[in-house]
Each structure stands twice: as structure tokens, then as C-alpha cells.
Tab-separated table of C-alpha atoms in Angstrom:
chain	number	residue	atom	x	y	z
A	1	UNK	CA	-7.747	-5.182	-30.759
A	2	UNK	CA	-8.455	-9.047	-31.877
A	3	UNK	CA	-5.546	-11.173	-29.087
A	4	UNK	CA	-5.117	-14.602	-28.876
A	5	UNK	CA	-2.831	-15.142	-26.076
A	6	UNK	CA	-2.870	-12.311	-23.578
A	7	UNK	CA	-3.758	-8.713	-24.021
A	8	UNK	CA	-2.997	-5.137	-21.641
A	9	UNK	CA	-4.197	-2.287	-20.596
A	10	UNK	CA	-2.515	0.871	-20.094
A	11	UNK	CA	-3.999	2.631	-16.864
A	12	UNK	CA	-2.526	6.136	-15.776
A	13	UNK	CA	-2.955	7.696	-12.336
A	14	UNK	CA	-1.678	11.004	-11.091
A	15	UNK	CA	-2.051	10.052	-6.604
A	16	UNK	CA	-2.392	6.998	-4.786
A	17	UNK	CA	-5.839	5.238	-5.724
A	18	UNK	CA	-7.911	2.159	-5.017
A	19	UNK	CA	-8.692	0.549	-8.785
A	20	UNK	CA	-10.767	-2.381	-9.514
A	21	UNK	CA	-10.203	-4.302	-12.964
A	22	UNK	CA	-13.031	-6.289	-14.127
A	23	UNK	CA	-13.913	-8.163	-16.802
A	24	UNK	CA	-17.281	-8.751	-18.107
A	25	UNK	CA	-18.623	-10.566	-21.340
A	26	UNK	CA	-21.392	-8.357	-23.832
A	27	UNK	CA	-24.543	-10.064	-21.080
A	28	UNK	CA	-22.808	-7.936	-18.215
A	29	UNK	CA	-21.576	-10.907	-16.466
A	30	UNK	CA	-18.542	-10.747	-14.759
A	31	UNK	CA	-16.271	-13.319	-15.443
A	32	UNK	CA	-12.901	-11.964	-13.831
A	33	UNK	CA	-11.053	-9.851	-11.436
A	34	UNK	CA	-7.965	-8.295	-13.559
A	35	UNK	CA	-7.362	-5.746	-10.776
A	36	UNK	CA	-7.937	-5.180	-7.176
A	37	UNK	CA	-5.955	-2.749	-5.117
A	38	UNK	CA	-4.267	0.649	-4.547
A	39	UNK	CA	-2.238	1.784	-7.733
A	40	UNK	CA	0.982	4.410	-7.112
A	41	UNK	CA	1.008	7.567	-9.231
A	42	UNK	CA	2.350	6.399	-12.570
A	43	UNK	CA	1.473	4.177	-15.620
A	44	UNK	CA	0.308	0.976	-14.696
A	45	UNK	CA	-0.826	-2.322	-17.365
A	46	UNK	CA	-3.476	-4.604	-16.797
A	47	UNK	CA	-3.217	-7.963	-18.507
A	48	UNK	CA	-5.945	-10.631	-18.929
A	49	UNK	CA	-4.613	-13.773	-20.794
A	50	UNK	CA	-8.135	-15.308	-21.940
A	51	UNK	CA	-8.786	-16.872	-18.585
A	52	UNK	CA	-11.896	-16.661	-15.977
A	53	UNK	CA	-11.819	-16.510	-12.276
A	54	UNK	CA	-11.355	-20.295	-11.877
A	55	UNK	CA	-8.191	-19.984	-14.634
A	56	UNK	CA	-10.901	-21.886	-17.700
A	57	UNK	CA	-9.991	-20.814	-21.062
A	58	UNK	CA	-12.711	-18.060	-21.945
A	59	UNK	CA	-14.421	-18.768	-25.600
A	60	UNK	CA	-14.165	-16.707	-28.568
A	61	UNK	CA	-15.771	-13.591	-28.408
A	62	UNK	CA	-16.005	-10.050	-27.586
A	63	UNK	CA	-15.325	-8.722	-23.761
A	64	UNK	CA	-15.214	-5.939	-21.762
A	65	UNK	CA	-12.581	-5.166	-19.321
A	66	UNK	CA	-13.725	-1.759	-16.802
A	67	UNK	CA	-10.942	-0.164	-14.968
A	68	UNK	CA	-12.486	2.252	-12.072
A	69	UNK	CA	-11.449	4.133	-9.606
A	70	UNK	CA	-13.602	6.551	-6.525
A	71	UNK	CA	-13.285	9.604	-9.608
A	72	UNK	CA	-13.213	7.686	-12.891
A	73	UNK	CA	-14.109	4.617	-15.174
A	74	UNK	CA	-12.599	3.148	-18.099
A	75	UNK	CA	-14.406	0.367	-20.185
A	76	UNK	CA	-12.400	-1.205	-23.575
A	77	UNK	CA	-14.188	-3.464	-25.312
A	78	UNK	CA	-11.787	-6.385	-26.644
A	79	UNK	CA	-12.412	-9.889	-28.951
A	80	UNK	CA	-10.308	-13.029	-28.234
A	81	UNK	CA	-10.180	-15.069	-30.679
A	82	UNK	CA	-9.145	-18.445	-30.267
């Protein structure tokens, strides 16, 4: 799923939940916070436009956004390329 601009993540929960969104690049650092809060029951999209925490334009390469929650995680692995 190569982006450029901004890219999203379709998250689904069933009850009321606390979720984290995270991004991290392939060394495990964390570079972002995507998501931090309690998500309604429904279908919910995380978006990370190629930015880090302090809004600098991330470099080409391939990243890791993890979604998790008290019961589950979700990692996607995505490449911005610039």
C-alpha cells in the first residue's frame, strides 16, 4: 500500500474501548502517536499523512502503524514514498 500524501486505517470495534495508534519505523522506534483515546462501537479510520510527532516530513521508507486495544493488536506495515 505504497502513499504519498496521507494514508488510513480501517479499525472496527464492537463496545466502548481505549485504542492507542502508533507508528513505528522497521528499528522499532516510535515516531508518532496516530491514536490515543476511547473509540465508540463502530468503524473508525486512522490517518497518518507522512508526518512525525513534531509535524517533520518522515523519509521514504517502510513503516509500521500498531493499533491496540486491552484484548487485541493490529500492526500494517506501510511504504511512503516520497
Amino acid at each position: 500500500n505504497a502513499f504519498n500524501a496521507a494514508t488510513w486505517w480501517r479499525v472496527t470495534v464492537s463496545a466502548p474501548t481505549e485504542a492507542e495508534g502508533v507508528l513505528y519505523n522497521a528499528r522499532g522506534q516510535q515516531l508518532a502517536t496516530l491514536l490515543k483515546g476511547t473509540l465508540a462501537p463502530g468503524e473508525h479510520l486512522v490517518r497518518w499523512d507522512g508526518t512525525d510527532d513534531t509535524g517533520s516530513a518522515m523519509a521514504s521508507g517502510t513503516y509500521f502503524i500498531a493499533v491496540r486495544t486491552p484484548r487485541w493488536q493490529q500492526t500494517q506495515r506501510c511504504v511512503l514514498l516520497r
